[in-house]
XYZ file of C-alpha atoms in Angstrom:
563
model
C -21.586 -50.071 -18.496
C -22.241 -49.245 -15.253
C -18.752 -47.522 -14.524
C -19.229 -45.449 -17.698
C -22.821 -44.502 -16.064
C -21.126 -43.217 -13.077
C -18.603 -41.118 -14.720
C -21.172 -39.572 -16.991
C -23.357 -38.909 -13.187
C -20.207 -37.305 -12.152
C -18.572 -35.132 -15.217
C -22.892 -33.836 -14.934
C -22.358 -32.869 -10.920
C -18.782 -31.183 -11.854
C -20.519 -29.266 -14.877
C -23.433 -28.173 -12.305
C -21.183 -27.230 -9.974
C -19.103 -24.923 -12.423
C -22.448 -23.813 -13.949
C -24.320 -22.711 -10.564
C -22.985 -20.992 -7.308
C -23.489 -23.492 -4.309
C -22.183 -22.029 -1.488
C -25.915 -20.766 0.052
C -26.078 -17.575 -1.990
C -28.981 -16.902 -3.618
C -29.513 -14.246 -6.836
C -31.852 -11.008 -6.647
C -35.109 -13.256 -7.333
C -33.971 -15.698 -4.456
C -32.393 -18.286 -7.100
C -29.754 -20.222 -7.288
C -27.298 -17.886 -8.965
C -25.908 -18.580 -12.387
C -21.706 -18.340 -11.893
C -20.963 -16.764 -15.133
C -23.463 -13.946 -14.698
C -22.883 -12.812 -10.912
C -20.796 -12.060 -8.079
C -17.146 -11.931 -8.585
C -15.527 -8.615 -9.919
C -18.459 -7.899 -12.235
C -20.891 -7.212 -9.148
C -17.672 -6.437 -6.704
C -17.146 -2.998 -8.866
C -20.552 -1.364 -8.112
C -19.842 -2.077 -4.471
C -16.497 -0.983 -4.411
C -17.628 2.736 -5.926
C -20.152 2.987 -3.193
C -17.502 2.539 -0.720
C -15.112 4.784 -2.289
C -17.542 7.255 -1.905
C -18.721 6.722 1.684
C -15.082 6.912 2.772
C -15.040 10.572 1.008
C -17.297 12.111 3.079
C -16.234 10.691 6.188
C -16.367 13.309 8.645
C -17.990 11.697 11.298
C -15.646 10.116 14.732
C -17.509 10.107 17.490
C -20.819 7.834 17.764
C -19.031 6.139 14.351
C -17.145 4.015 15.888
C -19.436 2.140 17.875
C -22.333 1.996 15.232
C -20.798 -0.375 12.919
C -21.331 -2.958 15.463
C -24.513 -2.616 15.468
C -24.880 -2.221 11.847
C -23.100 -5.540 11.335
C -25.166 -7.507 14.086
C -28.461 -6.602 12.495
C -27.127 -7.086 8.709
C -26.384 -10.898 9.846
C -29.022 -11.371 11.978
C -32.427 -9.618 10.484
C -32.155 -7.774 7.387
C -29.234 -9.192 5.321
C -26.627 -7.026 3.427
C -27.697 -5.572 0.948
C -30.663 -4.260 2.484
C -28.748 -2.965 5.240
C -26.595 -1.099 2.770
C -29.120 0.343 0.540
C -30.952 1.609 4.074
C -27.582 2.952 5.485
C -26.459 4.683 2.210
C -30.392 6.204 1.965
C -30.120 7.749 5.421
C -26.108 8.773 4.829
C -27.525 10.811 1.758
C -30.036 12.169 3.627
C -27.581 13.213 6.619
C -25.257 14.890 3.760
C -28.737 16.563 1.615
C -29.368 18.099 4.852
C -25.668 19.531 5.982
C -25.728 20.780 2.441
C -28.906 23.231 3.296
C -28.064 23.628 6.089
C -25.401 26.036 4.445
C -26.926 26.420 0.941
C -31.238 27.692 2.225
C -30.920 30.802 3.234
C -33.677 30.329 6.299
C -31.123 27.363 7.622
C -27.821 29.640 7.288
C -25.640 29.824 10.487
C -26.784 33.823 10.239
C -27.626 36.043 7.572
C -24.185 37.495 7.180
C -20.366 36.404 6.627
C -19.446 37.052 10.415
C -22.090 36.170 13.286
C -21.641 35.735 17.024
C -24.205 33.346 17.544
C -25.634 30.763 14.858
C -29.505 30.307 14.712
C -31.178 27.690 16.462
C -32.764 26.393 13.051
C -28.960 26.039 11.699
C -27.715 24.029 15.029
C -30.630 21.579 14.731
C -30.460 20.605 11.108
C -26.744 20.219 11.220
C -26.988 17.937 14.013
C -29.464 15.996 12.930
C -27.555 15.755 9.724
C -24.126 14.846 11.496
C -26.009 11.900 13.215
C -27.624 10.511 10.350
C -24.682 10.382 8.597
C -23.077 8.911 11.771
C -25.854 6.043 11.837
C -25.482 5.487 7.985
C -21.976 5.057 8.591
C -23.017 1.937 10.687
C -24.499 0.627 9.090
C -23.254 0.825 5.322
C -19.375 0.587 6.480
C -19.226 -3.466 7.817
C -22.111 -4.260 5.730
C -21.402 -2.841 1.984
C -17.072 -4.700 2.876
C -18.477 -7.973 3.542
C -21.208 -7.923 0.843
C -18.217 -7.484 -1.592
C -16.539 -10.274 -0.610
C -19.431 -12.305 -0.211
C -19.534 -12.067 -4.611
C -16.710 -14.806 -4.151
C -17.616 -18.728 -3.705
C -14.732 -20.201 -1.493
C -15.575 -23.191 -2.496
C -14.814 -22.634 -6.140
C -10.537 -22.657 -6.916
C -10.624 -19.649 -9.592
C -13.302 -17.915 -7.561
C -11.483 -18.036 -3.916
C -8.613 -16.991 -5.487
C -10.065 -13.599 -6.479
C -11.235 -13.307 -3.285
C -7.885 -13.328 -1.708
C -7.495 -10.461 -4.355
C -10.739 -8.817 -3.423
C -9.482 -6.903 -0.190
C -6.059 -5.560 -2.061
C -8.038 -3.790 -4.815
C -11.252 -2.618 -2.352
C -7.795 -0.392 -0.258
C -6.498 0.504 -3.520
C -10.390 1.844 -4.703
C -10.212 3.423 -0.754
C -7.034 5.596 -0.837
C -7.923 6.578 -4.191
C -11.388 7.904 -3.210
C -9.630 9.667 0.081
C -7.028 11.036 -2.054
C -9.786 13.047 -3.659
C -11.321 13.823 -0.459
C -7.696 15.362 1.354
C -6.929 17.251 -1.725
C -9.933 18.028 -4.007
C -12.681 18.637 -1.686
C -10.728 20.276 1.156
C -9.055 22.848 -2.182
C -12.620 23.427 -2.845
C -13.415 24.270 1.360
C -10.557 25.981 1.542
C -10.583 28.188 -1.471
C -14.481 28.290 -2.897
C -16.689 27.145 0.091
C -18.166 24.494 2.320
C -21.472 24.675 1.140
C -20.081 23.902 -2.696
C -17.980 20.865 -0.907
C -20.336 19.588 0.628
C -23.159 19.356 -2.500
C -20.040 17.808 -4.468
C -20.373 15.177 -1.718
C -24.073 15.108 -1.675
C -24.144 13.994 -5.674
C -21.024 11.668 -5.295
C -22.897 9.912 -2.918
C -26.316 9.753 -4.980
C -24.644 8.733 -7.801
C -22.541 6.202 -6.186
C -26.006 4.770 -4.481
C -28.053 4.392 -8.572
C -24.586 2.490 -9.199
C -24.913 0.047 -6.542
C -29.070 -0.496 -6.876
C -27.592 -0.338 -11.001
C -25.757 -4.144 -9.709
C -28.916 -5.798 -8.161
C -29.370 -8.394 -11.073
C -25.511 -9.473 -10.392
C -25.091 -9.688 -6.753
C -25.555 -13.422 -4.958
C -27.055 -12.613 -1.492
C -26.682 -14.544 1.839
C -29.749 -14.773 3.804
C -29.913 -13.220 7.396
C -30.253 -15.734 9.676
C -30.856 -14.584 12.716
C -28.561 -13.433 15.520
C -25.175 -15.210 15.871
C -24.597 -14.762 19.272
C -28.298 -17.113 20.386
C -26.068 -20.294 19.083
C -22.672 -18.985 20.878
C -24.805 -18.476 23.802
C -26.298 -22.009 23.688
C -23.371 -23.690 23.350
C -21.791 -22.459 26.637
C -24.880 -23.127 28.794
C -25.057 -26.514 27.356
C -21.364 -27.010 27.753
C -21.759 -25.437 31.816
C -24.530 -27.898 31.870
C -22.827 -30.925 31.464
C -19.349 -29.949 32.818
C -19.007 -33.054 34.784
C -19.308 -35.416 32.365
C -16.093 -36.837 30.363
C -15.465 -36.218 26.909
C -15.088 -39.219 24.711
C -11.682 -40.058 23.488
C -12.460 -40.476 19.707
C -14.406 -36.963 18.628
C -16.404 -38.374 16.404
C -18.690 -39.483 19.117
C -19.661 -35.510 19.406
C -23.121 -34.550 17.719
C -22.816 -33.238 14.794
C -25.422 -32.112 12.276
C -26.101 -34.454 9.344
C -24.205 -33.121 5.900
C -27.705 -33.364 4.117
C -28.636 -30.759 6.488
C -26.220 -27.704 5.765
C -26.938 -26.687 2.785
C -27.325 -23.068 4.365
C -23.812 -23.477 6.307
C -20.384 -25.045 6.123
C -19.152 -27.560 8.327
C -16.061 -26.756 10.730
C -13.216 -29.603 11.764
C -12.843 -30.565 15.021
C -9.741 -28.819 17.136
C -8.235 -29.558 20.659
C -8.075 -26.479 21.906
C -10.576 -24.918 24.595
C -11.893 -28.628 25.787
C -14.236 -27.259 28.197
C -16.584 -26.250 25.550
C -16.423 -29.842 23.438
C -19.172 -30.944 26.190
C -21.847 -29.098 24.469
C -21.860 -31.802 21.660
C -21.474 -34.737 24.254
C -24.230 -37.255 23.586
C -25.702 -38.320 26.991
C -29.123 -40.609 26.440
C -29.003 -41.612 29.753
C -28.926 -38.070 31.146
C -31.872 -36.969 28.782
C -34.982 -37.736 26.038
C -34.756 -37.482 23.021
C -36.923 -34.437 22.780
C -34.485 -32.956 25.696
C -31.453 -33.388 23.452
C -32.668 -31.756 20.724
C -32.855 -28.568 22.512
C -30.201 -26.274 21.239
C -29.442 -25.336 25.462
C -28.632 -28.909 26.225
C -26.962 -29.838 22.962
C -24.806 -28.251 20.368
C -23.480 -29.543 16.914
C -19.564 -29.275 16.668
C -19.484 -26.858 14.365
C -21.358 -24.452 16.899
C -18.714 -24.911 19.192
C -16.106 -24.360 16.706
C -17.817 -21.359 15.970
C -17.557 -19.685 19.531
C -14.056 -21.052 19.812
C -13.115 -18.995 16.297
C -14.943 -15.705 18.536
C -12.951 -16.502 21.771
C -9.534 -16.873 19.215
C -9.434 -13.080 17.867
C -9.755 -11.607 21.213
C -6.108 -11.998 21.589
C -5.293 -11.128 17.640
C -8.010 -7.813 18.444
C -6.269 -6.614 21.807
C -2.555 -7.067 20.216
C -3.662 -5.141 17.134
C -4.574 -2.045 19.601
C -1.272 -0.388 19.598
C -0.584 -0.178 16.033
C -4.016 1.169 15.847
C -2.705 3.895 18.220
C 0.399 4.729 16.076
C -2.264 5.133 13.115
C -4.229 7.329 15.135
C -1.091 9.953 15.626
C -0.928 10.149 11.661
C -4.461 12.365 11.362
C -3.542 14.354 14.868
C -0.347 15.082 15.698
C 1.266 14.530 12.482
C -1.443 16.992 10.821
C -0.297 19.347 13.615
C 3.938 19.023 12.778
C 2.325 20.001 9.302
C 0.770 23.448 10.287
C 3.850 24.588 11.666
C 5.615 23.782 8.400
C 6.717 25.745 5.272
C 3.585 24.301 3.218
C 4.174 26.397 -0.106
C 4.851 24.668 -3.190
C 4.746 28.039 -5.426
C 4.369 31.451 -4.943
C 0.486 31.824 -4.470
C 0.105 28.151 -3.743
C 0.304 26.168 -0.235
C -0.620 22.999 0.816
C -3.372 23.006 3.197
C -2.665 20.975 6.452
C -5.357 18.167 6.046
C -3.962 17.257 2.443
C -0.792 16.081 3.405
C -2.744 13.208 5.166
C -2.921 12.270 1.491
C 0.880 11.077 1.298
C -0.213 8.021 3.750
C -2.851 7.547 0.779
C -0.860 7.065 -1.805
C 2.117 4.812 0.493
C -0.888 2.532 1.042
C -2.173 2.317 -2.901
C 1.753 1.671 -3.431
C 2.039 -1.113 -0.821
C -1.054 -2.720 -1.913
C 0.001 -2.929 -5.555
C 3.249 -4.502 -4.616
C 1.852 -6.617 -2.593
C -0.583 -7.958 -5.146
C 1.061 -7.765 -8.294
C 5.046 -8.640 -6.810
C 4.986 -10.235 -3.619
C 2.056 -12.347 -3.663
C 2.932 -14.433 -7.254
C 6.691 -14.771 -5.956
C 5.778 -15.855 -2.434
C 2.973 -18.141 -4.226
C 5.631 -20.414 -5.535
C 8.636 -19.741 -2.535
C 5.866 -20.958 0.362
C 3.230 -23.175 -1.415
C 0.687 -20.846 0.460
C -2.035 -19.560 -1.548
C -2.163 -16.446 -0.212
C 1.846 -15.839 -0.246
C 1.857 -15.572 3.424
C -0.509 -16.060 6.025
C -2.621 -13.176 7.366
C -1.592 -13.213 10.522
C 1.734 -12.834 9.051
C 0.817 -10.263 6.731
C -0.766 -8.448 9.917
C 2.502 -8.498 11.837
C 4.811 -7.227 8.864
C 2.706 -3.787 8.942
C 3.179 -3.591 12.699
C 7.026 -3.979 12.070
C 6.156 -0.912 9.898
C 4.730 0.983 12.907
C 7.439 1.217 14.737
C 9.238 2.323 11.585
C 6.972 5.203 11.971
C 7.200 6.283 15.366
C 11.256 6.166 15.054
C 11.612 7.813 12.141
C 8.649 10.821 13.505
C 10.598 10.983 16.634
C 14.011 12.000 14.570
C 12.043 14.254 12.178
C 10.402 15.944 15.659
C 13.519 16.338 17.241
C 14.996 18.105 14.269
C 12.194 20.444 13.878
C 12.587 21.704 17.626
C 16.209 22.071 17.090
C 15.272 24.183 14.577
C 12.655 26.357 16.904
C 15.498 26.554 19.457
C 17.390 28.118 17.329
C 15.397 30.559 15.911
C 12.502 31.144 18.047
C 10.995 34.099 16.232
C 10.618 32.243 13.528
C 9.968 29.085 14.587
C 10.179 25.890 12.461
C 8.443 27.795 9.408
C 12.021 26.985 6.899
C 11.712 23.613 7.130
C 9.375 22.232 4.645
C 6.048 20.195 5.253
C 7.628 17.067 3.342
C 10.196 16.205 5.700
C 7.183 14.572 6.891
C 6.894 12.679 4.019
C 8.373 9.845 5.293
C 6.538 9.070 8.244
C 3.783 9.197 6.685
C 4.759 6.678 3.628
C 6.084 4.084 6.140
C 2.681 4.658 7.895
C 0.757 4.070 4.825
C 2.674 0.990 3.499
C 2.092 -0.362 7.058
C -1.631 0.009 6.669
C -1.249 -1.828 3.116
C -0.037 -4.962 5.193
C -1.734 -4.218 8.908
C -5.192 -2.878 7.880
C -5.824 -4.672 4.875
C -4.964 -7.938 6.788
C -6.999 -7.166 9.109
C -10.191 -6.494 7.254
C -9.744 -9.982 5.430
C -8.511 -11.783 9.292
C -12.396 -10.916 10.216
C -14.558 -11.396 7.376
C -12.561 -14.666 6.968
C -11.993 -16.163 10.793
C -15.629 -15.472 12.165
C -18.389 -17.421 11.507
C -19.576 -17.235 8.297
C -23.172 -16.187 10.321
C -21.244 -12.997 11.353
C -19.436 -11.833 8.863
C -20.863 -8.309 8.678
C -20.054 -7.935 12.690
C -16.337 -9.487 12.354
C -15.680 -6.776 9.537
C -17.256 -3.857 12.282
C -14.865 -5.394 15.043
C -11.843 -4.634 12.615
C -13.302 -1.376 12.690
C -13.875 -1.132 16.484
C -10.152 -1.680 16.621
C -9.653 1.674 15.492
C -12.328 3.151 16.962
C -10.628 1.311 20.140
C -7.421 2.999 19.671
C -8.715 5.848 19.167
C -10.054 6.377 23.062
C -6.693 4.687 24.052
C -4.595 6.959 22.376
C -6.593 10.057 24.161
C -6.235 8.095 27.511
C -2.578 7.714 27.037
C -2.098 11.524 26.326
C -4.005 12.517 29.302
C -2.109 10.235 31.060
C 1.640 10.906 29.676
C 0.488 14.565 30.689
C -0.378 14.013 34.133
C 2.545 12.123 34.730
C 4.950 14.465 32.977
C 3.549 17.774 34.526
C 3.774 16.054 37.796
C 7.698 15.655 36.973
C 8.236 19.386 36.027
C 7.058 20.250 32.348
C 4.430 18.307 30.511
C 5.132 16.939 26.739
C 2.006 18.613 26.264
C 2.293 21.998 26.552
C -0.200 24.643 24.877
C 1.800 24.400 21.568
C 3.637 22.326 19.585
C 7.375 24.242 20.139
C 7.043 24.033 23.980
C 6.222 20.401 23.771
C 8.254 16.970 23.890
C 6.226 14.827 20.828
C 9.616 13.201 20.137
C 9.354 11.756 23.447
C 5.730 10.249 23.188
C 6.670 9.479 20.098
C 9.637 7.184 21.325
C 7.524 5.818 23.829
C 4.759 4.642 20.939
C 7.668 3.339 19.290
C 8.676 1.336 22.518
C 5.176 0.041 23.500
C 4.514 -0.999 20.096
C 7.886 -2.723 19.437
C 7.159 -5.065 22.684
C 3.658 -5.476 22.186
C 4.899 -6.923 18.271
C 6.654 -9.842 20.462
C 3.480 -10.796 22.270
C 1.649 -10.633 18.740
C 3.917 -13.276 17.737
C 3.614 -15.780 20.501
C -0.514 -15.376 19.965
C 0.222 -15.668 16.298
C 2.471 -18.817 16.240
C 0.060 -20.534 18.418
C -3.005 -19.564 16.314
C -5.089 -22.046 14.992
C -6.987 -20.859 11.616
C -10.633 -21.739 10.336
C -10.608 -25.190 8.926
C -14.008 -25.579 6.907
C -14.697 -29.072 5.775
C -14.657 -29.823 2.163
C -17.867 -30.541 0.680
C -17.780 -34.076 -0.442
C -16.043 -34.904 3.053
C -18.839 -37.669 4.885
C -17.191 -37.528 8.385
C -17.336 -34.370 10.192
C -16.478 -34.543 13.815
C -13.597 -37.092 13.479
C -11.717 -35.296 10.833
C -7.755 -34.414 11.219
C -6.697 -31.101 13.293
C -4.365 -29.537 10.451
C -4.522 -26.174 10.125
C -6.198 -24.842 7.365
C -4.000 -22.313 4.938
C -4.038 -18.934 5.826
């Protein structure tokens, strides 16, 4: 009788568990939200169009690249994401309502006529103001509105994690399609009709794309900010500085850790042997200090705040070995864009391609690697490896950079043969060879970003703390905001070096420059820097979240979790 009583308590805790979402998110009242009628795909889709549209009217590099991290620190740490979003997206709209009068009101016109030599003051005001609102809605909307979609997924429920490892192919796919639009449609429409009618195209994508994500509110699960994640990474190194000479205890379950009954609003991380040093924040020392004295977060820490920093201190490495494909991506909106205007761009007759479209053949290499990937690779690899993911994603990450040097190679050979070309007919320069002998550089760079990019949007939502997951998607995008400045400092740097040697591989146009060479040189940094990626990989060590009916905590078993 009394068996039969406890299998009846626990078929009622596994029908609770299927029936309600327990992994801390809460439903647009604050509730416990019901699984069948939120998160996964059905609230993931009015995200996804938001995003879609936000990368469509992208025009802003500068400032963007650095506001993200600050978007993503104060989504985790004060206002949560979806309030973050629906801010950013409010002021993004704004930024674009206002660069759409500023060429649509007459009294905010550059001038009153087609051709001016100086715009009015009016004109230069508004558009910068709108340029930088759009900038700071970037911020804040781009790491937020990425990890809010993902966070419609319960990891700790089979069917639902394994969507999520979905989740991140299909947001790319929704991506490149929205940018296809944006390289041909809207730049046709600049091009050939005018900027003011591009830019109010943009102006209602976005508001409509903003009703569809408030439209979702009843079906998102929400994660409560919780206040900054850096205070606890903080506390754990003074407390571990703090007691540096004492002697860590051979068995680690003698490290604090917080009670299970006590985390309902966070998971519990294993225990791992690497970075020692900081395993004396959780040391236990009553003879040392009171009781009142060790419950101060600066003298103490659990073991899952020290796993915590040591999961920050682990993607420096993956972050500063990513850098150079990052670089090679960077060449594939500049220079690449630049081999195109020199190229016979006409299709037809009365038809030619303008140059920033053909940016739209890396597009659609990317939508074709991630469909692969999803729909091919992943189910065989499933069932070769065992892995749930296929591969790992540090794995996944270095297949695209095996890609990038692909890229540089086969640019180099296509750069050579268009100077050939201008050397041998200089009057006419390199305008009989047509634009899509670039095709395939850009294909091989967009298949690359299918593996490289993608894996590196899920690497850090997934291998942060879950506190931070808002920030670890912005430092994905600081990578190429980091590559970015690096790739400028190499140029100015190739050039100095170069010029100082007799004739730059810069020079003030393409057909007097050497881009092959740079090109080869990419190709040669990257290719090493892919060896050092490896080493850091091999020796990674991935989150390892406890499971939730596991009592012991600090003492638990160093595997690796799957990744």
């Amino acid at each position: 009788m009394e068996m039969e009583q406890i299998k009846k308590a626990e078929s009622v805790e596994i029908d609770d568990e299927q029936k309600w979402v327990c992994d801390s998110s809460v439903d647009h009242k604050g509730r416990v939200p019901l699984r069948g009628s939120t998160g996964v795909w059905k609230a993931s889709l009015f995200i996804i169009d938001l995003k879609t549209a936000a990368k469509s009217v992208n025009y802003w590099s500068g400032v963007t690249t650095l506001m993200p991290l600050l978007g993503g620190f104060l989504a985790d740490a004060y206002f949560g994401r979806f309030s973050t979003v629906l801010i950013s997206t409010t002021v993004y709209l704004l930024g674009l309502l206002l660069l759409t009068m500023s060429r649509v009101v007459p009294s905010l016109k550059p001038c009153d006529s087609d051709l001016c030599h100086e715009p009015r003051k009016v004109h230069e005001a508004i558009f910068f103001l709108a340029i930088y609102l759009i900038s700071i809605g970037t911020g804040g909307h781009k790491p937020s509105l990425e990890s809010f979609g993902a966070d419609q997924f319960d990891d700790d429920h089979p069917s639902e994690k394994k969507k999520k490892m979905s989740f991140f192919n299909w947001w790319n796919f929704g991506l490149c399609c929205g940018l296809l639009l944006g390289v041909t449609l809207i730049v046709y429409v600049q091009d050939r009709i005018s900027w003011a009618m591009a830019d109010l195209i943009l102006t209602l994508v976005m508001a409509s794309s903003l009703v569809i994500f408030i439209a979702g509110r009843p079906f998102y699960r929400y994660r409560k900010a919780t206040g900054s994640p850096l205070t606890p990474m903080l506390q754990v190194l003074v407390a571990a500085i703090r007691k540096r000479n004492l002697h860590l205890p051979s068995n680690p379950s003698h490290l604090h850790e917080i009670p299970k009954s006590e985390t309902s609003q966070r998971r519990l991380l294993c225990h791992t042997k690497k970075l020692k040093f900081l395993d004396k924040a959780a040391i236990l020392d009553d003879k040392q200090y009171s009781i009142e004295q060790q419950q101060n977060p600066w003298k103490l820490a659990s073991v899952t705040k020290v796993e915590e920093l040591k999961l920050v201190i682990n993607t420096i490495p993956i972050w500063l070995t990513t850098i150079p494909f990052g670089i090679c991506v960077a060449q594939a909106a500049t220079f690449f864009i630049k081999q195109g205007v020199t190229l016979n761009r006409k299709i037809v007759h009365n038809f030619e391609i303008p140059p920033a479209s053909i940016f739209a053949l890396a597009a659609f290499g990317m939508i074709i690697s991630v469909t692969i990937y999803e729909k091919i690779l992943v189910p065989v690899l499933r069932r070769a490896t065992g892995n749930e993911r296929g591969i790992s994603i540090l794995q996944r990450i270095g297949i695209g950079m095996i890609f990038s040097v692909s890229t540089m190679i086969v640019a180099a050979l296509v750069e050579r043969k268009r100077l050939n070309i201008v050397h041998k007919n200089p009057l006419e320069g390199s305008a009989s060879m047509s634009v899509f002998w670039l095709a395939p550089q850009f294909l091989i760079i967009g298949i690359g970003d299918g593996f490289t990019l993608v894996g590196l949007q899920e690497y850090f939502y997934d291998q942060v703390p879950d506190s931070m997951r808002s920030l670890g998607i912005a430092l994905y995008l600081s990578v190429i905001g980091a590559a970015n400045f690096i790739s400028s400092l190499l140029i100015t740097i190739v050039d100095h070096i170069t010029e100082k040697g007799g004739k730059s591989w810069f020079g003030k146009d393409l057909n007097s420059s050497r881009l092959d060479y740079f090109y080869w040189l990419l190709a040669t940094i990257t290719a090493v820097n892919l060896c050092v990626y490896v080493f850091v990989a091999r020796n990674y060590s991935y989150k390892n979240v406890h499971g939730r009916k596991t009592i012991a905590v600090a003492d638990c078993d160093d595997r690796e979790a799957v990744a």
